[in-house]
PDB file of C-alpha atoms in Angstrom:
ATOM      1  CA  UNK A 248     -14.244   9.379  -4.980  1.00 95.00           C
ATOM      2  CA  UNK A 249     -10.707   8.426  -3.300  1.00 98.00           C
ATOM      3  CA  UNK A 250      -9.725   7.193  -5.892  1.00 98.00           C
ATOM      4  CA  UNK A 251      -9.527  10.895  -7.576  1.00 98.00           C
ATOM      5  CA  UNK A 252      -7.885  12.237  -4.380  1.00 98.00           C
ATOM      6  CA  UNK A 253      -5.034   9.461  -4.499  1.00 98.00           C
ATOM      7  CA  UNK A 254      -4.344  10.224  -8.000  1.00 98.00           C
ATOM      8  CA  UNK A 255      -4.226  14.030  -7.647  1.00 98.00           C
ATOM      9  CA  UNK A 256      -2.057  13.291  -4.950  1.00 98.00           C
ATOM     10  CA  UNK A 257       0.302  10.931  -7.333  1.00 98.00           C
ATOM     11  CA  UNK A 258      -0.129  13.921  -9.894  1.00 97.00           C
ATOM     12  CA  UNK A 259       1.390  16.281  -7.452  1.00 97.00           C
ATOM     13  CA  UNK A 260       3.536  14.329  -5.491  1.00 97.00           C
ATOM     14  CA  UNK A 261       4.746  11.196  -7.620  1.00 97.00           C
ATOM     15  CA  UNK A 262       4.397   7.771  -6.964  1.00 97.00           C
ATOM     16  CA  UNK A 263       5.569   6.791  -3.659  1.00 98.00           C
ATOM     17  CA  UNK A 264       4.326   4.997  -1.681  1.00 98.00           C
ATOM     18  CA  UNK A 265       5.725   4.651   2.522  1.00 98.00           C
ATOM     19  CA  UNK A 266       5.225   0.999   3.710  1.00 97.00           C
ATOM     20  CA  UNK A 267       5.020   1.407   7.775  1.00 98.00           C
ATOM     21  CA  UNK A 268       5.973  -2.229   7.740  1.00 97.00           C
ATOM     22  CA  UNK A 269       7.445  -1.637  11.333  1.00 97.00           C
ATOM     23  CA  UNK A 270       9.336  -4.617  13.218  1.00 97.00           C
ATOM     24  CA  UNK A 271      10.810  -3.337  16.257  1.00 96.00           C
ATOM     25  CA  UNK A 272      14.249  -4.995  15.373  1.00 96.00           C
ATOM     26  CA  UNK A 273      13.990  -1.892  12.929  1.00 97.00           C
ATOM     27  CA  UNK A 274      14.036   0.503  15.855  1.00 97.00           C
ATOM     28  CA  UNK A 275      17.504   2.228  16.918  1.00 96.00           C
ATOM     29  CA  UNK A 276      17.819   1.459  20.548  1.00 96.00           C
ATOM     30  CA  UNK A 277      17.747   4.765  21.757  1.00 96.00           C
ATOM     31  CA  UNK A 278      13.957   4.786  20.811  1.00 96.00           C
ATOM     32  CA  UNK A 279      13.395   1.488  22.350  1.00 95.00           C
ATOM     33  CA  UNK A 280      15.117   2.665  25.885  1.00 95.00           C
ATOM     34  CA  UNK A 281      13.249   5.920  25.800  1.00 96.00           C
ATOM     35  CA  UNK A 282       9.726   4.815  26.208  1.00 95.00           C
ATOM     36  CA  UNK A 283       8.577   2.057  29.054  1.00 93.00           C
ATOM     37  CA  UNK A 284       6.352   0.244  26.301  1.00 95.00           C
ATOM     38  CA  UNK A 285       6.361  -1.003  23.161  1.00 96.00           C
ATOM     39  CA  UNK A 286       3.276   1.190  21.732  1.00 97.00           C
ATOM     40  CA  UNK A 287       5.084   4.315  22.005  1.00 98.00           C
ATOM     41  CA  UNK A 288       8.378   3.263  20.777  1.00 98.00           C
ATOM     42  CA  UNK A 289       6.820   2.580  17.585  1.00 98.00           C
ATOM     43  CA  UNK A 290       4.711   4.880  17.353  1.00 98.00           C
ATOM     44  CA  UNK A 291       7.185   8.012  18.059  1.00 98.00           C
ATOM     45  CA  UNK A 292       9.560   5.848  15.118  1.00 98.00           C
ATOM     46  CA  UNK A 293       6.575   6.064  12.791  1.00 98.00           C
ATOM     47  CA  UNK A 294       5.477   9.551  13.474  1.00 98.00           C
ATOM     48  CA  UNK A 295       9.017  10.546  12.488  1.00 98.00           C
ATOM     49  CA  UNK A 296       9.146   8.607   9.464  1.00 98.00           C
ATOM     50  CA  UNK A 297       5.716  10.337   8.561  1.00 98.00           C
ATOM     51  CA  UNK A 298       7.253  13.679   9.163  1.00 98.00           C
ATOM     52  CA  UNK A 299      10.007  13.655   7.473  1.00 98.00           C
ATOM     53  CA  UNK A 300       8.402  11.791   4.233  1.00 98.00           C
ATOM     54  CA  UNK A 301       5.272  12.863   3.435  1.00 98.00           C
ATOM     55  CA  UNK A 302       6.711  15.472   0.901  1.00 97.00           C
ATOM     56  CA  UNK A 303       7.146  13.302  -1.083  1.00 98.00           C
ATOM     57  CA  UNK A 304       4.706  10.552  -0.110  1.00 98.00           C
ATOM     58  CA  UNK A 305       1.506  10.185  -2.174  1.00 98.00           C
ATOM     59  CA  UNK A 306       0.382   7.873   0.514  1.00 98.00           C
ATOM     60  CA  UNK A 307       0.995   5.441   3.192  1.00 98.00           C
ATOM     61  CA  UNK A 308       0.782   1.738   3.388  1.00 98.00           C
ATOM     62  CA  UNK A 309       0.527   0.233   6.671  1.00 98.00           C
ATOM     63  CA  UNK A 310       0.661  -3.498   7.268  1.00 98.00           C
ATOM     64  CA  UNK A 311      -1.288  -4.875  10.545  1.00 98.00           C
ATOM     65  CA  UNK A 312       0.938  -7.699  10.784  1.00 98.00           C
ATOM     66  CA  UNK A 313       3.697  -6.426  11.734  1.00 98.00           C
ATOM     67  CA  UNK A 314       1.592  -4.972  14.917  1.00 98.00           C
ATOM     68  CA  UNK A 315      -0.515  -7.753  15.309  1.00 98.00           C
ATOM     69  CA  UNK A 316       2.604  -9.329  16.492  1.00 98.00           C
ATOM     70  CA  UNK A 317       3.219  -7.055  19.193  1.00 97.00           C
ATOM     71  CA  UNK A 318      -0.212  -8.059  20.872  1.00 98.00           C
ATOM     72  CA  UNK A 319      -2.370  -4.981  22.136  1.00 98.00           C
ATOM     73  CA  UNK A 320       0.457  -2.763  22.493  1.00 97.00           C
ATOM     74  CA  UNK A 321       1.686  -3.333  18.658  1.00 98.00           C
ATOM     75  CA  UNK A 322      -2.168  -2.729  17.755  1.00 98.00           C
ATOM     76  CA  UNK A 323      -2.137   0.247  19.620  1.00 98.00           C
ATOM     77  CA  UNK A 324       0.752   1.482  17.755  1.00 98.00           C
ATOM     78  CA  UNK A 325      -1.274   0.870  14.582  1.00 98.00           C
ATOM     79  CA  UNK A 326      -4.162   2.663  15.803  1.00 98.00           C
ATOM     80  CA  UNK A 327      -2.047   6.079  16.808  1.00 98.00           C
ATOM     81  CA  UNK A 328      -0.802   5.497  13.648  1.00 98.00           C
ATOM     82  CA  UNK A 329      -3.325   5.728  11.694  1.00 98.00           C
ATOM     83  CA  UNK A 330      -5.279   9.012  14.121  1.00 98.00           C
ATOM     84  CA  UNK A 331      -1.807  10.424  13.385  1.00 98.00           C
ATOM     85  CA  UNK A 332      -2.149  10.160   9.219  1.00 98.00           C
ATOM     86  CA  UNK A 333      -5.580  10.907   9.087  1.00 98.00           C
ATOM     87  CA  UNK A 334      -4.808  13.965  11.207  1.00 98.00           C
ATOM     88  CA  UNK A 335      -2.310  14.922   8.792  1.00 98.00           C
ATOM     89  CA  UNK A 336      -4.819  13.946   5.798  1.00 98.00           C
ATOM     90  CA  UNK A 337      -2.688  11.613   4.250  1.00 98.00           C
ATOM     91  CA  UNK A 338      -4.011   8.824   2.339  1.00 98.00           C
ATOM     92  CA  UNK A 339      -3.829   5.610   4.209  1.00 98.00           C
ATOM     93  CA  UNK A 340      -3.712   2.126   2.982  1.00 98.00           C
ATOM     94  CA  UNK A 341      -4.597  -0.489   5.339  1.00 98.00           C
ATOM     95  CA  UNK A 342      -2.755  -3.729   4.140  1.00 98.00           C
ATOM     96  CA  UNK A 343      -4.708  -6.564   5.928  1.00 98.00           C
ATOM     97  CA  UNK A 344      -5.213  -8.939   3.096  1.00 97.00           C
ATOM     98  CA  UNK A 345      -8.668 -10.285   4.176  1.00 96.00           C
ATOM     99  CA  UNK A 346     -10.119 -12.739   1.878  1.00 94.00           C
ATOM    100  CA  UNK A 347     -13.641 -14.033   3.287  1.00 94.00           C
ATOM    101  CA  UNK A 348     -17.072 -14.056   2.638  1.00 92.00           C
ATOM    102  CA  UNK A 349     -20.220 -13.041   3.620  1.00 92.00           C
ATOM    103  CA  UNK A 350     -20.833 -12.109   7.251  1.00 95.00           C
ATOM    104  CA  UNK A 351     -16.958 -12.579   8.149  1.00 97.00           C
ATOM    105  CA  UNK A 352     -16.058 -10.074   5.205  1.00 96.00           C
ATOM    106  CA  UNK A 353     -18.624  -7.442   6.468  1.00 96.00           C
ATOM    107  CA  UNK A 354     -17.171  -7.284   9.535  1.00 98.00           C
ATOM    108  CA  UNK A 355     -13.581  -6.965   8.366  1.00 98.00           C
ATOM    109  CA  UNK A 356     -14.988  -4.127   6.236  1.00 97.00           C
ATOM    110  CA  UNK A 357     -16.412  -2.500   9.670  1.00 98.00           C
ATOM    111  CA  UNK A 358     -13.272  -3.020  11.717  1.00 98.00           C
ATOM    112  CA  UNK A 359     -11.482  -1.906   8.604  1.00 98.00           C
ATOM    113  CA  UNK A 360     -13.604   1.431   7.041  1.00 98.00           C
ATOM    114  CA  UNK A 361     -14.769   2.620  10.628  1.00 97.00           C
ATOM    115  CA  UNK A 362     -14.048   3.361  14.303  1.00 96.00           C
ATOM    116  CA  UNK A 363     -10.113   3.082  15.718  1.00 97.00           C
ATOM    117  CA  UNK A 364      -8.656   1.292  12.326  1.00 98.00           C
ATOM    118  CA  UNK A 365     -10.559   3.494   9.735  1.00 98.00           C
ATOM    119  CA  UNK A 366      -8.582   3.923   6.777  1.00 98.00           C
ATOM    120  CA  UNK A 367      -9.055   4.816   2.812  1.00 98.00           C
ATOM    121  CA  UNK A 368      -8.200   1.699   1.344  1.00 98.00           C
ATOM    122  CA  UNK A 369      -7.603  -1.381   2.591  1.00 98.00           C
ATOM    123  CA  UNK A 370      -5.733  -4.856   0.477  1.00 98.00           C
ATOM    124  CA  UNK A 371      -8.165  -7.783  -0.053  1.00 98.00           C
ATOM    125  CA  UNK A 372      -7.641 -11.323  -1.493  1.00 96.00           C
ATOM    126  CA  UNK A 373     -10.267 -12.619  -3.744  1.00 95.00           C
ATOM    127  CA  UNK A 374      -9.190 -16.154  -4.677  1.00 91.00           C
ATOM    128  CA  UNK A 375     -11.980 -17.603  -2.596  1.00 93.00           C
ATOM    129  CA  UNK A 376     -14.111 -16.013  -5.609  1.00 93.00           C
ATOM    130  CA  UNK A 377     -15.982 -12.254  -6.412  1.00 92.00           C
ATOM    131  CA  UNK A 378     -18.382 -12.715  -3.458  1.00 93.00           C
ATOM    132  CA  UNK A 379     -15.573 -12.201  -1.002  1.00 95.00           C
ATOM    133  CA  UNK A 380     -15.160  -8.785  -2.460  1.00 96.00           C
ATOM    134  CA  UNK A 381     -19.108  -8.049  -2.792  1.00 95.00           C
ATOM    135  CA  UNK A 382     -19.087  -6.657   1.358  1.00 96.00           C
ATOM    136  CA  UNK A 383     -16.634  -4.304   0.899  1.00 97.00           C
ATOM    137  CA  UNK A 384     -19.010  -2.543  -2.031  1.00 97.00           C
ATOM    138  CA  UNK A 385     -21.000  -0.766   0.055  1.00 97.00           C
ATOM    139  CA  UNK A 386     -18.138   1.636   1.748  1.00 98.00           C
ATOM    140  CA  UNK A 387     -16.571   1.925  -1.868  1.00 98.00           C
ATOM    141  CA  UNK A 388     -19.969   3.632  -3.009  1.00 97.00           C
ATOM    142  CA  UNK A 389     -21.116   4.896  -0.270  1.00 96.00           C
ATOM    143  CA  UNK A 390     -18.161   6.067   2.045  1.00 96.00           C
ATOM    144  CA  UNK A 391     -15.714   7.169  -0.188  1.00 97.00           C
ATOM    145  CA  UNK A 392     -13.030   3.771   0.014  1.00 98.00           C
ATOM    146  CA  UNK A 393     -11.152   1.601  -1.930  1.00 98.00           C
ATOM    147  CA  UNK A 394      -9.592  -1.656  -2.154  1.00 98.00           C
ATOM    148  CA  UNK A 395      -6.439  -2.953  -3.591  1.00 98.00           C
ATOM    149  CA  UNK A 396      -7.137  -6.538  -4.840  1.00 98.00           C
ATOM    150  CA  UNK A 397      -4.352  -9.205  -5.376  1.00 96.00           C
ATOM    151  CA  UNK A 398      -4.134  -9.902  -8.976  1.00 95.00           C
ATOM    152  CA  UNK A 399      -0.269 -10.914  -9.296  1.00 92.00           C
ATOM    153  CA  UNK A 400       2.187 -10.246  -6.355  1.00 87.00           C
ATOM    154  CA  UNK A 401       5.444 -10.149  -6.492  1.00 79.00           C
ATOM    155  CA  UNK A 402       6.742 -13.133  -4.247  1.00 85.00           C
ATOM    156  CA  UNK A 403       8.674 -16.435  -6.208  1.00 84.00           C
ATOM    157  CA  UNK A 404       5.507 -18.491  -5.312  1.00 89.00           C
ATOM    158  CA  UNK A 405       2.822 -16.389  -6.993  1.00 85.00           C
ATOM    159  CA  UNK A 406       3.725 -18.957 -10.014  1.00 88.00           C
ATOM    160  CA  UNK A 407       2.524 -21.727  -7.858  1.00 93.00           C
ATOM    161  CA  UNK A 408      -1.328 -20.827  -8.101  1.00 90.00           C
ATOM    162  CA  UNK A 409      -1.571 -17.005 -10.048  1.00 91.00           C
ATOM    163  CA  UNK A 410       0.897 -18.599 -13.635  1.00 90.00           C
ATOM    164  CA  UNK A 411      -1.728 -21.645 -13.581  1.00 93.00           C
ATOM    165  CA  UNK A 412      -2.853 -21.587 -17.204  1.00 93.00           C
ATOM    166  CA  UNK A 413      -7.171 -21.742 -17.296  1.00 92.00           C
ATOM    167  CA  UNK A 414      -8.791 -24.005 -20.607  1.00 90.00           C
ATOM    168  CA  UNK A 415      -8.629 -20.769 -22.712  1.00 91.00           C
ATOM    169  CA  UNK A 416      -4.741 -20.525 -22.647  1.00 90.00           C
ATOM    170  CA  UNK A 417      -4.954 -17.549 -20.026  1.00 92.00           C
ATOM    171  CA  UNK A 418      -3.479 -17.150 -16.436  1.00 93.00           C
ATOM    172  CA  UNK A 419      -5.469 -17.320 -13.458  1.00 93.00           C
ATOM    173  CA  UNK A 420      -4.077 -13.725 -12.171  1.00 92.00           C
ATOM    174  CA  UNK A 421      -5.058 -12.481 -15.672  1.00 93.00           C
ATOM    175  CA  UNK A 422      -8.580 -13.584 -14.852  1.00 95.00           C
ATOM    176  CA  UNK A 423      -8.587 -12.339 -11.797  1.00 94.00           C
ATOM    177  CA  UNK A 424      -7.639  -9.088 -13.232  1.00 96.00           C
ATOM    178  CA  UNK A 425     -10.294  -8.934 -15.840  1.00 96.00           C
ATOM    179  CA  UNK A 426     -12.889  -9.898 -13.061  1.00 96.00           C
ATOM    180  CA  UNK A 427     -11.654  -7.186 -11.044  1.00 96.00           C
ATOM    181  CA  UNK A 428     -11.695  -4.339 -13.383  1.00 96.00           C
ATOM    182  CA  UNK A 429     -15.270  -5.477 -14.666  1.00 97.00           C
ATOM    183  CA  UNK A 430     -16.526  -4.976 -11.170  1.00 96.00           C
ATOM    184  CA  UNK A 431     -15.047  -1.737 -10.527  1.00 97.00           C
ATOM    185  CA  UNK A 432     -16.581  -0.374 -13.499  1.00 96.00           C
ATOM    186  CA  UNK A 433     -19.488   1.381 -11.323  1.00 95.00           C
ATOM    187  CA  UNK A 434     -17.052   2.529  -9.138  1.00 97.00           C
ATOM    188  CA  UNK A 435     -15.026   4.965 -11.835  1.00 98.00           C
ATOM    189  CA  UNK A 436     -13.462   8.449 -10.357  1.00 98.00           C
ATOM    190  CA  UNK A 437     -12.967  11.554 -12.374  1.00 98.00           C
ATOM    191  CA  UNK A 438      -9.806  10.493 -13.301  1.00 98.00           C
ATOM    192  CA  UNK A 439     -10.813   7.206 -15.217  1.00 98.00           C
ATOM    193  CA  UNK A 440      -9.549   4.513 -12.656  1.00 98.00           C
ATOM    194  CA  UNK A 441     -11.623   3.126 -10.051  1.00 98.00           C
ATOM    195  CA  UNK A 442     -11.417   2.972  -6.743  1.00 98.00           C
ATOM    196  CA  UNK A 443     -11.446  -1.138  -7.165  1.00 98.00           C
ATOM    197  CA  UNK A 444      -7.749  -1.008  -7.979  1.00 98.00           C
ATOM    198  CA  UNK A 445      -4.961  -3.646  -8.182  1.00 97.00           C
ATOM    199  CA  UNK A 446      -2.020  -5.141  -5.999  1.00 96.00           C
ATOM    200  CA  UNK A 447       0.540  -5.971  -9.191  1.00 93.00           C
ATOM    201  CA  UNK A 448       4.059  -6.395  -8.289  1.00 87.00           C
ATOM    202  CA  UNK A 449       6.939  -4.687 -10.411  1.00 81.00           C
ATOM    203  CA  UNK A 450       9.429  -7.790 -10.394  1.00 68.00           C
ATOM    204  CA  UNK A 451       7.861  -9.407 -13.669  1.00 66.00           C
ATOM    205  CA  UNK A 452       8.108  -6.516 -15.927  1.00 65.00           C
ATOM    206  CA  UNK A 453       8.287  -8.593 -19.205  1.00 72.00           C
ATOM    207  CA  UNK A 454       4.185  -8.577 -18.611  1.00 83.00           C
ATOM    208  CA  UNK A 455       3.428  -4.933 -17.672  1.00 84.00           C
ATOM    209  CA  UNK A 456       2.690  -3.542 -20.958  1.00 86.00           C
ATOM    210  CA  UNK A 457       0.678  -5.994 -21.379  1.00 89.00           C
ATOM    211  CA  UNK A 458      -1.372  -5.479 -18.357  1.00 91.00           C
ATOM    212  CA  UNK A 459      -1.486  -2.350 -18.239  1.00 92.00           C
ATOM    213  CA  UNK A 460      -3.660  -2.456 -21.564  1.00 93.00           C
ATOM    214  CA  UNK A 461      -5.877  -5.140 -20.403  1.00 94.00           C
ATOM    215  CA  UNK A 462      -6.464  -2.902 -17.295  1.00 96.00           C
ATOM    216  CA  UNK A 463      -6.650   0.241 -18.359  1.00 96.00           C
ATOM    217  CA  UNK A 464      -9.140   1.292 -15.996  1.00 97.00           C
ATOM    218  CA  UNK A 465      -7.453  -0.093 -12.653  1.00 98.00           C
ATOM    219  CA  UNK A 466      -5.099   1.915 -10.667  1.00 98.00           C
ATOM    220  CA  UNK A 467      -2.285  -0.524  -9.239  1.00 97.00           C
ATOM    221  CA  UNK A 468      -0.472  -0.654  -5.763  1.00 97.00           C
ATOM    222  CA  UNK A 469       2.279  -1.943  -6.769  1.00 94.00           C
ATOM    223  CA  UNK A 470       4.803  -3.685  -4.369  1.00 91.00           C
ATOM    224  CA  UNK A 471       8.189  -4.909  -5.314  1.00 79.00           C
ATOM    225  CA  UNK A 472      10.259  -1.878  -5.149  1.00 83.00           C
ATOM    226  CA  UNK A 473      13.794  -1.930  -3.542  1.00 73.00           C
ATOM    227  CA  UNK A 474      14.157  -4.591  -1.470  1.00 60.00           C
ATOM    228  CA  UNK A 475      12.400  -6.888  -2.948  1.00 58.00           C
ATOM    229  CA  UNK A 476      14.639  -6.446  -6.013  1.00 65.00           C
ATOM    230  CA  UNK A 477      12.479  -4.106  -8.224  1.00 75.00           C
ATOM    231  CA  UNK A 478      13.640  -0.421  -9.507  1.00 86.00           C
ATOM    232  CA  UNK A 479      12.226   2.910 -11.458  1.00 89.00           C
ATOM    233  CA  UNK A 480      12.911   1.393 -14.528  1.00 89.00           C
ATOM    234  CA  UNK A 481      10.838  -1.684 -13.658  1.00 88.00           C
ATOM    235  CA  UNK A 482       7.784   0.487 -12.599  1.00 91.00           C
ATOM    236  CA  UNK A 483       7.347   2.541 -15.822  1.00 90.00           C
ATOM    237  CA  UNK A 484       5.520  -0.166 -17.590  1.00 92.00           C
ATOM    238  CA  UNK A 485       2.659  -0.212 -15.215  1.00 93.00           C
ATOM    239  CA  UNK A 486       1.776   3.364 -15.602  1.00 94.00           C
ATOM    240  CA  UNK A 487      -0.169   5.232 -17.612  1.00 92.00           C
ATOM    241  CA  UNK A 488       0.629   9.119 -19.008  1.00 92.00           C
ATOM    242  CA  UNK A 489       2.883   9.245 -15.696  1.00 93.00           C
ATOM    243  CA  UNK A 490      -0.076   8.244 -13.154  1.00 97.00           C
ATOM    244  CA  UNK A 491      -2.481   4.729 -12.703  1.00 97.00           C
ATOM    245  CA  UNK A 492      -0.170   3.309  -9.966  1.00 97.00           C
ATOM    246  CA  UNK A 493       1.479   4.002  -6.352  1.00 97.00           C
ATOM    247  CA  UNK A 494       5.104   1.988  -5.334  1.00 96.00           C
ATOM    248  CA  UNK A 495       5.523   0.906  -2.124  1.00 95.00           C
ATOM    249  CA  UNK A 496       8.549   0.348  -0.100  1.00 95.00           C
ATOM    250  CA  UNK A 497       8.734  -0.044   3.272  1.00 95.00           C
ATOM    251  CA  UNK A 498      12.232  -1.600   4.230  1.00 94.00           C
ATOM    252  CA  UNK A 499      14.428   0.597   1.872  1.00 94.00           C
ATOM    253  CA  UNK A 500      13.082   3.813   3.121  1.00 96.00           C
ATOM    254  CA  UNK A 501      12.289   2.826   7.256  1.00 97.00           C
ATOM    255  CA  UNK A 502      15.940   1.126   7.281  1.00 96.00           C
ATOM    256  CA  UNK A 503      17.820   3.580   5.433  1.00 96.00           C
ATOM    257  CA  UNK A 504      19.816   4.811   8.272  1.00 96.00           C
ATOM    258  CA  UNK A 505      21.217   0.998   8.961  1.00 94.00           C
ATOM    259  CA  UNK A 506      22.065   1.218   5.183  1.00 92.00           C
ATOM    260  CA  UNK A 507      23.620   4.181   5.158  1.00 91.00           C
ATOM    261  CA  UNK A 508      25.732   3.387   8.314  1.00 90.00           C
ATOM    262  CA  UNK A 509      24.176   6.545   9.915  1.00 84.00           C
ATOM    263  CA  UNK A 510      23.493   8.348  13.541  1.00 93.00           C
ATOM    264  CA  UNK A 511      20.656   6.467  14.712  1.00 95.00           C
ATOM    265  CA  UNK A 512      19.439   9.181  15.892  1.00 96.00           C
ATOM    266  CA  UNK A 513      18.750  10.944  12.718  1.00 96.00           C
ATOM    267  CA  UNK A 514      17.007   7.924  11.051  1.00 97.00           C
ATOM    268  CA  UNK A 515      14.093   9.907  10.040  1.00 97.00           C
ATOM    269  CA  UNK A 516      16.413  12.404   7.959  1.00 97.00           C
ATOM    270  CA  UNK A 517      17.983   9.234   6.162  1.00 97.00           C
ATOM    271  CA  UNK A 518      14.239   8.248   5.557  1.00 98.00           C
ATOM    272  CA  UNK A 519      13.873  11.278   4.032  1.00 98.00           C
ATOM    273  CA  UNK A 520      16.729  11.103   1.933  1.00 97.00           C
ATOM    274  CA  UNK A 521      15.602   7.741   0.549  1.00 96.00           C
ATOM    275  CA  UNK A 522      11.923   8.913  -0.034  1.00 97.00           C
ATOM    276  CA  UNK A 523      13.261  11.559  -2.264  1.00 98.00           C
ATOM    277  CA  UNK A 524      15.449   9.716  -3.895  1.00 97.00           C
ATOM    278  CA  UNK A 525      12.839   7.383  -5.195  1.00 96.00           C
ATOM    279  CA  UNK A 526      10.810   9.528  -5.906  1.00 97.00           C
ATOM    280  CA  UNK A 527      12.901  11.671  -8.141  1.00 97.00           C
ATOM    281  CA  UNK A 528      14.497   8.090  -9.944  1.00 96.00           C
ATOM    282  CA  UNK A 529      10.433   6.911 -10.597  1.00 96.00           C
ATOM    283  CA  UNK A 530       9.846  11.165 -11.651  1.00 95.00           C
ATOM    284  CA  UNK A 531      13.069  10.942 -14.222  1.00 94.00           C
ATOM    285  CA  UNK A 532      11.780   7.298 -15.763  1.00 92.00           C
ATOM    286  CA  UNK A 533       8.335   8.488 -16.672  1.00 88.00           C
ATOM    287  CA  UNK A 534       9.499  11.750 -18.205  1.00 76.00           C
TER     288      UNK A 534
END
């Protein structure tokens, strides 16, 4: 199952995870002169970033809208992008965040699992209910995929709908998360997680003890880390026995040169630098 092969790689390699969140403000403007189109431009950027990371990379996230906004040429990037990590056998996760049903959700799942966008796991949303997760079931048994649900994400305004407390005292993401892990049950690696596994953000950590019990069988992406204000410490609670969970972050390792008041032209190596770094900080907090 993949989910065995991302948590060998997590084993091995630690818990990072590169976001290829790529806005082409993020680009130094050598890159941007070099090539006559957009496509290319941030494509070559990403290819670097891949290069110099995926030591210590357990896998990549990439997230469509940030090519989607480019038109064809930004989804062209995305596509080269993703030939490029599968050619390299990394471990992709498409972030698309689809949340239909029915006829609309199987066709996400084609676009999605097969042809020019095929990737390992892709990010769903189920608040429109279970059945908008039932079309992607067929790749996860089948085809060897995943999915990354949203149970609780790390944004201020996840309180506005996921904190609403149900008639039995509970939280609607905690729901969520119990529905989730009961479906993935037939879908249970070597390794004791599923490949139905979680999106829970590291900026509440108060609560990820606590979920991390209830879902003891769901392996988490979890987002939150760096910019958005999260750190290693802040991660620890929603692993298990040093594994169960992959960290993403995409601006503090793609704009590390800009941080770091560096030659633009080496951007990759600060990349690098930054990739280690966290994984090393996440490595010395599980120990």
């Amino acid at each position: 199952m993949i989910i065995d092969r991302l948590y060998d790689r997590v084993d091995k390699k630690g818990h990072v995870c590169v976001g290829l969140d790529t806005d082409l403000s993020y680009l130094p403007e050598f890159l941007i002169k070099k090539h006559s189109n957009i496509s290319d431009s941030i494509f070559e950027f990403n290819k670097r970033i891949i290069d110099s990371t995926k030591e210590y990379a357990s896998c990549f996230k990439v997230q469509i809208a940030y090519y989607e906004a480019y038109g064809i040429d930004g989804m062209l990037a995305y596509k080269k992008t993703l030939e490029y990590l599968r050619s390299e056998d990394q471990i992709i996760i498409a972030d698309i965040k689809r949340g239909d049903i029915s006829k609309t959700a199987e066709m996400y799942a084609k676009a999605h699992f097969e042809g020019d966008f095929e990737s390992d796991f892709i990010t769903v949303n189920p608040y429109m209910g279970m059945d908008s997760i039932e079309p992607y079931l067929d790749y996860v048994k089948n085809k060897e995929k995943g999915l990354f649900v949203l149970v609780r994400t790390s944004n201020p305004g996840a309180k506005d709908i996921e904190y609403i407390e149900t008639s039995t005292g509970s939280r609607v993401f905690k729901e969520v998360g119990k529905k989730i892990q009961k479906l993935g049950e037939d879908y249970i690696g070597d390794c004791g997680y599923s490949s139905l596994g979680g999106v829970v953000g590291c900026t509440h950590k108060d609560e990820g003890i606590e979920m991390r019990k209830e879902l003891d069988k769901t392996f988490f992406l979890i987002p939150g880390y760096g910019a958005q204000g999260g750190g290693a410490k802040d991660v620890v609670p929603y692993l298990k026995e040093g594994n169960g969970g992959v960290v993403n972050s995409s601006r503090g390792i793609l704009l590390a040169y800009k941080k770091a008041e560096g030659d633009p032209k080496d951007f990759d190596e600060y990349s690098r630098i930054e990739a280690k770094k966290m994984q090393e900080a996440i490595l010395n907090e599980v120990k």
